[in-house]
PDB file of C-alpha atoms in Angstrom:
ATOM      1  CA  UNK A   1      91.115 119.756 100.772  1.00  0.00           C
ATOM      2  CA  UNK A   2      88.912 118.627 104.126  1.00  0.00           C
ATOM      3  CA  UNK A   3      92.092 117.692 106.906  1.00  0.00           C
ATOM      4  CA  UNK A   4      90.504 113.927 108.563  1.00  0.00           C
ATOM      5  CA  UNK A   5      91.586 111.961 110.719  1.00  0.00           C
ATOM      6  CA  UNK A   6      93.746 108.310 110.700  1.00  0.00           C
ATOM      7  CA  UNK A   7      90.915 105.989 110.153  1.00  0.00           C
ATOM      8  CA  UNK A   8      88.000 108.781 108.085  1.00  0.00           C
ATOM      9  CA  UNK A   9      91.350 108.551 105.845  1.00  0.00           C
ATOM     10  CA  UNK A  10      91.829 105.559 105.182  1.00  0.00           C
ATOM     11  CA  UNK A  11      87.970 104.823 104.784  1.00  0.00           C
ATOM     12  CA  UNK A  12      88.044 107.605 102.692  1.00  0.00           C
ATOM     13  CA  UNK A  13      90.803 107.240 100.145  1.00  0.00           C
ATOM     14  CA  UNK A  14      88.983 103.398 100.095  1.00  0.00           C
ATOM     15  CA  UNK A  15      86.212 104.531  98.766  1.00  0.00           C
ATOM     16  CA  UNK A  16      88.553 106.874  96.033  1.00  0.00           C
ATOM     17  CA  UNK A  17      90.299 103.868  94.716  1.00  0.00           C
ATOM     18  CA  UNK A  18      86.762 102.507  94.355  1.00  0.00           C
ATOM     19  CA  UNK A  19      85.205 105.297  92.557  1.00  0.00           C
ATOM     20  CA  UNK A  20      88.429 105.185  90.165  1.00  0.00           C
ATOM     21  CA  UNK A  21      88.847 101.502  90.018  1.00  0.00           C
ATOM     22  CA  UNK A  22      87.999 101.454  85.906  1.00  0.00           C
ATOM     23  CA  UNK A  23      88.688 104.778  85.366  1.00  0.00           C
ATOM     24  CA  UNK A  24      90.422 108.527  86.642  1.00  0.00           C
ATOM     25  CA  UNK A  25      94.004 108.421  88.604  1.00  0.00           C
ATOM     26  CA  UNK A  26      94.169 108.691  92.270  1.00  0.00           C
ATOM     27  CA  UNK A  27      97.236 109.841  93.503  1.00  0.00           C
ATOM     28  CA  UNK A  28      98.573 109.850  97.158  1.00  0.00           C
ATOM     29  CA  UNK A  29     101.197 111.672  98.509  1.00  0.00           C
ATOM     30  CA  UNK A  30     103.916 112.643 101.383  1.00  0.00           C
ATOM     31  CA  UNK A  31     105.199 114.736 102.701  1.00  0.00           C
ATOM     32  CA  UNK A  32     107.425 116.300 105.887  1.00  0.00           C
ATOM     33  CA  UNK A  33     105.553 118.938 107.451  1.00  0.00           C
ATOM     34  CA  UNK A  34     108.832 120.351 109.936  1.00  0.00           C
ATOM     35  CA  UNK A  35     110.338 123.573 110.293  1.00  0.00           C
ATOM     36  CA  UNK A  36     109.900 126.959 108.049  1.00  0.00           C
ATOM     37  CA  UNK A  37     107.775 129.978 108.260  1.00  0.00           C
ATOM     38  CA  UNK A  38     105.016 129.554 108.965  1.00  0.00           C
ATOM     39  CA  UNK A  39     104.711 126.594 112.051  1.00  0.00           C
ATOM     40  CA  UNK A  40     102.784 125.018 111.944  1.00  0.00           C
ATOM     41  CA  UNK A  41     101.113 123.487 115.232  1.00  0.00           C
ATOM     42  CA  UNK A  42     102.079 119.794 114.708  1.00  0.00           C
ATOM     43  CA  UNK A  43     104.765 118.417 112.689  1.00  0.00           C
ATOM     44  CA  UNK A  44     105.054 115.151 110.702  1.00  0.00           C
ATOM     45  CA  UNK A  45     104.258 113.612 107.773  1.00  0.00           C
ATOM     46  CA  UNK A  46     101.645 115.174 105.886  1.00  0.00           C
ATOM     47  CA  UNK A  47      99.304 112.565 103.788  1.00  0.00           C
ATOM     48  CA  UNK A  48      96.979 113.679 100.729  1.00  0.00           C
ATOM     49  CA  UNK A  49      95.044 112.006  98.480  1.00  0.00           C
ATOM     50  CA  UNK A  50      93.275 113.356  95.012  1.00  0.00           C
ATOM     51  CA  UNK A  51      91.105 111.902  92.576  1.00  0.00           C
ATOM     52  CA  UNK A  52      91.282 115.785  90.380  1.00  0.00           C
ATOM     53  CA  UNK A  53      88.624 116.036  92.187  1.00  0.00           C
ATOM     54  CA  UNK A  54      88.134 114.997  96.087  1.00  0.00           C
ATOM     55  CA  UNK A  55      90.720 116.208  97.933  1.00  0.00           C
ATOM     56  CA  UNK A  56      90.592 113.975 101.400  1.00  0.00           C
ATOM     57  CA  UNK A  57      94.773 115.105 104.118  1.00  0.00           C
ATOM     58  CA  UNK A  58      95.843 112.982 107.106  1.00  0.00           C
ATOM     59  CA  UNK A  59      99.022 114.440 109.175  1.00  0.00           C
ATOM     60  CA  UNK A  60     100.504 111.951 111.041  1.00  0.00           C
ATOM     61  CA  UNK A  61     102.539 112.898 114.161  1.00  0.00           C
ATOM     62  CA  UNK A  62     105.668 110.852 115.986  1.00  0.00           C
ATOM     63  CA  UNK A  63     103.200 111.435 118.889  1.00  0.00           C
ATOM     64  CA  UNK A  64     101.299 108.754 117.049  1.00  0.00           C
ATOM     65  CA  UNK A  65     101.809 105.196 116.590  1.00  0.00           C
ATOM     66  CA  UNK A  66     102.244 105.106 112.716  1.00  0.00           C
ATOM     67  CA  UNK A  67     103.233 101.122 112.466  1.00  0.00           C
ATOM     68  CA  UNK A  68      98.913 101.135 112.613  1.00  0.00           C
ATOM     69  CA  UNK A  69      98.408 103.244 109.764  1.00  0.00           C
ATOM     70  CA  UNK A  70     100.816 101.257 108.001  1.00  0.00           C
ATOM     71  CA  UNK A  71      99.466  98.337 108.368  1.00  0.00           C
ATOM     72  CA  UNK A  72      95.830  99.591 106.895  1.00  0.00           C
ATOM     73  CA  UNK A  73      97.840 101.744 104.930  1.00  0.00           C
ATOM     74  CA  UNK A  74      99.825  98.825 102.130  1.00  0.00           C
ATOM     75  CA  UNK A  75      96.840  96.521 103.671  1.00  0.00           C
ATOM     76  CA  UNK A  76      94.768  99.143 101.377  1.00  0.00           C
ATOM     77  CA  UNK A  77      97.058  99.721  98.641  1.00  0.00           C
ATOM     78  CA  UNK A  78      97.513  95.589  98.462  1.00  0.00           C
ATOM     79  CA  UNK A  79      93.082  95.189  97.785  1.00  0.00           C
ATOM     80  CA  UNK A  80      93.267  98.445  95.399  1.00  0.00           C
ATOM     81  CA  UNK A  81      96.428  98.927  93.871  1.00  0.00           C
ATOM     82  CA  UNK A  82      97.577  94.749  93.335  1.00  0.00           C
ATOM     83  CA  UNK A  83      94.564  93.090  93.615  1.00  0.00           C
ATOM     84  CA  UNK A  84      95.528  90.920  97.117  1.00  0.00           C
ATOM     85  CA  UNK A  85      92.874  90.063  99.292  1.00  0.00           C
ATOM     86  CA  UNK A  86      94.439  90.491 102.632  1.00  0.00           C
ATOM     87  CA  UNK A  87      92.030  88.449 104.514  1.00  0.00           C
ATOM     88  CA  UNK A  88      91.122  85.252 102.765  1.00  0.00           C
ATOM     89  CA  UNK A  89      87.280  84.505 104.615  1.00  0.00           C
ATOM     90  CA  UNK A  90      86.483  81.262 103.496  1.00  0.00           C
ATOM     91  CA  UNK A  91      82.664  80.936 102.652  1.00  0.00           C
ATOM     92  CA  UNK A  92      80.848  77.476 104.881  1.00  0.00           C
ATOM     93  CA  UNK A  93      78.629  76.698 101.946  1.00  0.00           C
ATOM     94  CA  UNK A  94      75.217  75.426 103.604  1.00  0.00           C
ATOM     95  CA  UNK A  95      75.216  71.697 103.785  1.00  0.00           C
ATOM     96  CA  UNK A  96      72.216  70.418 102.099  1.00  0.00           C
ATOM     97  CA  UNK A  97      72.125  66.899 101.725  1.00  0.00           C
ATOM     98  CA  UNK A  98      69.218  66.465 100.530  1.00  0.00           C
ATOM     99  CA  UNK A  99      69.091  62.428  99.760  1.00  0.00           C
ATOM    100  CA  UNK A 100      66.447  62.012  96.063  1.00  0.00           C
ATOM    101  CA  UNK A 101      64.654  59.406  97.118  1.00  0.00           C
ATOM    102  CA  UNK A 102      64.971  56.401  93.548  1.00  0.00           C
ATOM    103  CA  UNK A 103      62.306  53.825  92.707  1.00  0.00           C
TER     104      UNK A 103
ATOM    105  CA  UNK B   1     112.424 113.155  84.450  1.00  0.00           C
ATOM    106  CA  UNK B   2     113.907 109.794  84.499  1.00  0.00           C
ATOM    107  CA  UNK B   3     112.290 106.645  85.132  1.00  0.00           C
ATOM    108  CA  UNK B   4     115.120 104.200  86.696  1.00  0.00           C
ATOM    109  CA  UNK B   5     114.757 100.821  85.691  1.00  0.00           C
ATOM    110  CA  UNK B   6     115.825  98.951  89.039  1.00  0.00           C
ATOM    111  CA  UNK B   7     114.699  98.743  92.984  1.00  0.00           C
ATOM    112  CA  UNK B   8     118.149  99.478  94.982  1.00  0.00           C
ATOM    113  CA  UNK B   9     119.615 102.276  92.752  1.00  0.00           C
ATOM    114  CA  UNK B  10     115.795 103.928  92.824  1.00  0.00           C
ATOM    115  CA  UNK B  11     115.607 103.388  96.908  1.00  0.00           C
ATOM    116  CA  UNK B  12     119.419 104.629  97.410  1.00  0.00           C
ATOM    117  CA  UNK B  13     118.449 107.540  95.657  1.00  0.00           C
ATOM    118  CA  UNK B  14     115.239 108.198  97.382  1.00  0.00           C
ATOM    119  CA  UNK B  15     117.047 107.957 100.123  1.00  0.00           C
ATOM    120  CA  UNK B  16     120.036 110.056  98.962  1.00  0.00           C
ATOM    121  CA  UNK B  17     118.026 113.090  97.789  1.00  0.00           C
ATOM    122  CA  UNK B  18     115.736 112.550 102.013  1.00  0.00           C
ATOM    123  CA  UNK B  19     118.138 112.901 103.662  1.00  0.00           C
ATOM    124  CA  UNK B  20     120.007 116.232 101.801  1.00  0.00           C
ATOM    125  CA  UNK B  21     116.185 117.670 101.752  1.00  0.00           C
ATOM    126  CA  UNK B  22     114.161 116.116 104.747  1.00  0.00           C
ATOM    127  CA  UNK B  23     111.673 119.662 104.655  1.00  0.00           C
ATOM    128  CA  UNK B  24     111.518 119.112 100.129  1.00  0.00           C
ATOM    129  CA  UNK B  25     111.257 115.512  99.686  1.00  0.00           C
ATOM    130  CA  UNK B  26     108.490 114.317  98.984  1.00  0.00           C
ATOM    131  CA  UNK B  27     106.779 111.378  97.959  1.00  0.00           C
ATOM    132  CA  UNK B  28     103.834 110.253  96.030  1.00  0.00           C
ATOM    133  CA  UNK B  29     102.098 106.936  94.073  1.00  0.00           C
ATOM    134  CA  UNK B  30      99.753 107.451  91.080  1.00  0.00           C
ATOM    135  CA  UNK B  31      97.282 105.206  90.471  1.00  0.00           C
ATOM    136  CA  UNK B  32      95.267 104.662  87.122  1.00  0.00           C
ATOM    137  CA  UNK B  33      92.381 102.724  87.027  1.00  0.00           C
ATOM    138  CA  UNK B  34      92.433 102.383  83.130  1.00  0.00           C
ATOM    139  CA  UNK B  35      94.952  99.853  83.369  1.00  0.00           C
ATOM    140  CA  UNK B  36      95.645  99.175  86.456  1.00  0.00           C
ATOM    141  CA  UNK B  37      99.330 101.052  86.132  1.00  0.00           C
ATOM    142  CA  UNK B  38     100.835 101.966  89.782  1.00  0.00           C
ATOM    143  CA  UNK B  39     103.793 104.988  89.322  1.00  0.00           C
ATOM    144  CA  UNK B  40     106.062 105.626  92.309  1.00  0.00           C
ATOM    145  CA  UNK B  41     107.718 109.298  91.744  1.00  0.00           C
ATOM    146  CA  UNK B  42     110.243 110.320  94.456  1.00  0.00           C
ATOM    147  CA  UNK B  43     111.228 114.368  94.042  1.00  0.00           C
ATOM    148  CA  UNK B  44     112.637 117.579  95.686  1.00  0.00           C
ATOM    149  CA  UNK B  45     111.333 120.193  93.284  1.00  0.00           C
ATOM    150  CA  UNK B  46     114.869 120.412  91.490  1.00  0.00           C
ATOM    151  CA  UNK B  47     115.332 116.245  90.983  1.00  0.00           C
ATOM    152  CA  UNK B  48     112.398 113.915  90.552  1.00  0.00           C
ATOM    153  CA  UNK B  49     113.082 109.415  90.418  1.00  0.00           C
ATOM    154  CA  UNK B  50     110.670 107.325  89.217  1.00  0.00           C
ATOM    155  CA  UNK B  51     110.039 104.582  89.482  1.00  0.00           C
ATOM    156  CA  UNK B  52     107.198 101.679  87.273  1.00  0.00           C
ATOM    157  CA  UNK B  53     105.584  98.878  89.892  1.00  0.00           C
ATOM    158  CA  UNK B  54     104.524  95.884  88.433  1.00  0.00           C
ATOM    159  CA  UNK B  55     101.143  94.640  88.630  1.00  0.00           C
ATOM    160  CA  UNK B  56     100.332  92.043  91.720  1.00  0.00           C
ATOM    161  CA  UNK B  57     104.392  91.731  91.433  1.00  0.00           C
ATOM    162  CA  UNK B  58     105.935  94.556  93.304  1.00  0.00           C
ATOM    163  CA  UNK B  59     103.527  95.593  95.938  1.00  0.00           C
ATOM    164  CA  UNK B  60     107.129  94.249  98.765  1.00  0.00           C
ATOM    165  CA  UNK B  61     108.695  97.226  97.463  1.00  0.00           C
ATOM    166  CA  UNK B  62     105.433  99.655  97.899  1.00  0.00           C
ATOM    167  CA  UNK B  63     104.880  98.057 101.065  1.00  0.00           C
ATOM    168  CA  UNK B  64     109.077  98.934 102.213  1.00  0.00           C
ATOM    169  CA  UNK B  65     108.824 101.987 100.788  1.00  0.00           C
ATOM    170  CA  UNK B  66     105.966 103.201 102.676  1.00  0.00           C
ATOM    171  CA  UNK B  67     107.555 102.033 106.032  1.00  0.00           C
ATOM    172  CA  UNK B  68     110.998 104.122 105.524  1.00  0.00           C
ATOM    173  CA  UNK B  69     108.969 107.054 103.955  1.00  0.00           C
ATOM    174  CA  UNK B  70     106.388 107.173 106.939  1.00  0.00           C
ATOM    175  CA  UNK B  71     109.001 106.161 109.622  1.00  0.00           C
ATOM    176  CA  UNK B  72     111.682 108.627 108.504  1.00  0.00           C
ATOM    177  CA  UNK B  73     108.468 111.923 107.872  1.00  0.00           C
ATOM    178  CA  UNK B  74     107.029 111.364 111.054  1.00  0.00           C
ATOM    179  CA  UNK B  75     109.569 110.866 113.268  1.00  0.00           C
ATOM    180  CA  UNK B  76     111.256 113.801 114.842  1.00  0.00           C
ATOM    181  CA  UNK B  77     115.405 112.291 113.250  1.00  0.00           C
ATOM    182  CA  UNK B  78     115.816 111.232 109.805  1.00  0.00           C
ATOM    183  CA  UNK B  79     117.595 107.539 109.133  1.00  0.00           C
ATOM    184  CA  UNK B  80     118.992 106.557 106.825  1.00  0.00           C
ATOM    185  CA  UNK B  81     118.021 102.742 108.110  1.00  0.00           C
ATOM    186  CA  UNK B  82     115.008 103.059 109.302  1.00  0.00           C
ATOM    187  CA  UNK B  83     111.676 101.083 108.327  1.00  0.00           C
TER     188      UNK B  83
END
């Protein structure tokens, strides 16, 4: 299990979805890490993702601004799970106004 | 394992489960690339609640539950109304 920072986790999760878009499954699991017999160094939300082979994880603590992470996660899931592009860029076609000379 | 049909019932049951056992409850999103199905599952190792999302229709539901879990799991206290 690879523990990543929030930004790297989002990137790796995106690549996981890309690799499995035609075949395979991706699981994303959230669990609260708090008090217990084994006291973790940080408490917060542990997010894990796997495609059955690769495993990645990320810990979102209360001190971290989870709003940005939430927006990135929602955008990512919207794109890969529902095929919704959040920011559609309209490509400007190059103007090719070549007037044909007719005789 | 039960698939709930109505979203408000699912969310209410999920919140009850997390409120009762915040350290045992886990939430997972399963995406199957073959057919594009998205399944939400919340369990506390005793009871399991599942909800199937419909493609291209239920992004708002996914956003709602993601926001609720992130704010409650990452936060210091459990708030039923946190969004």
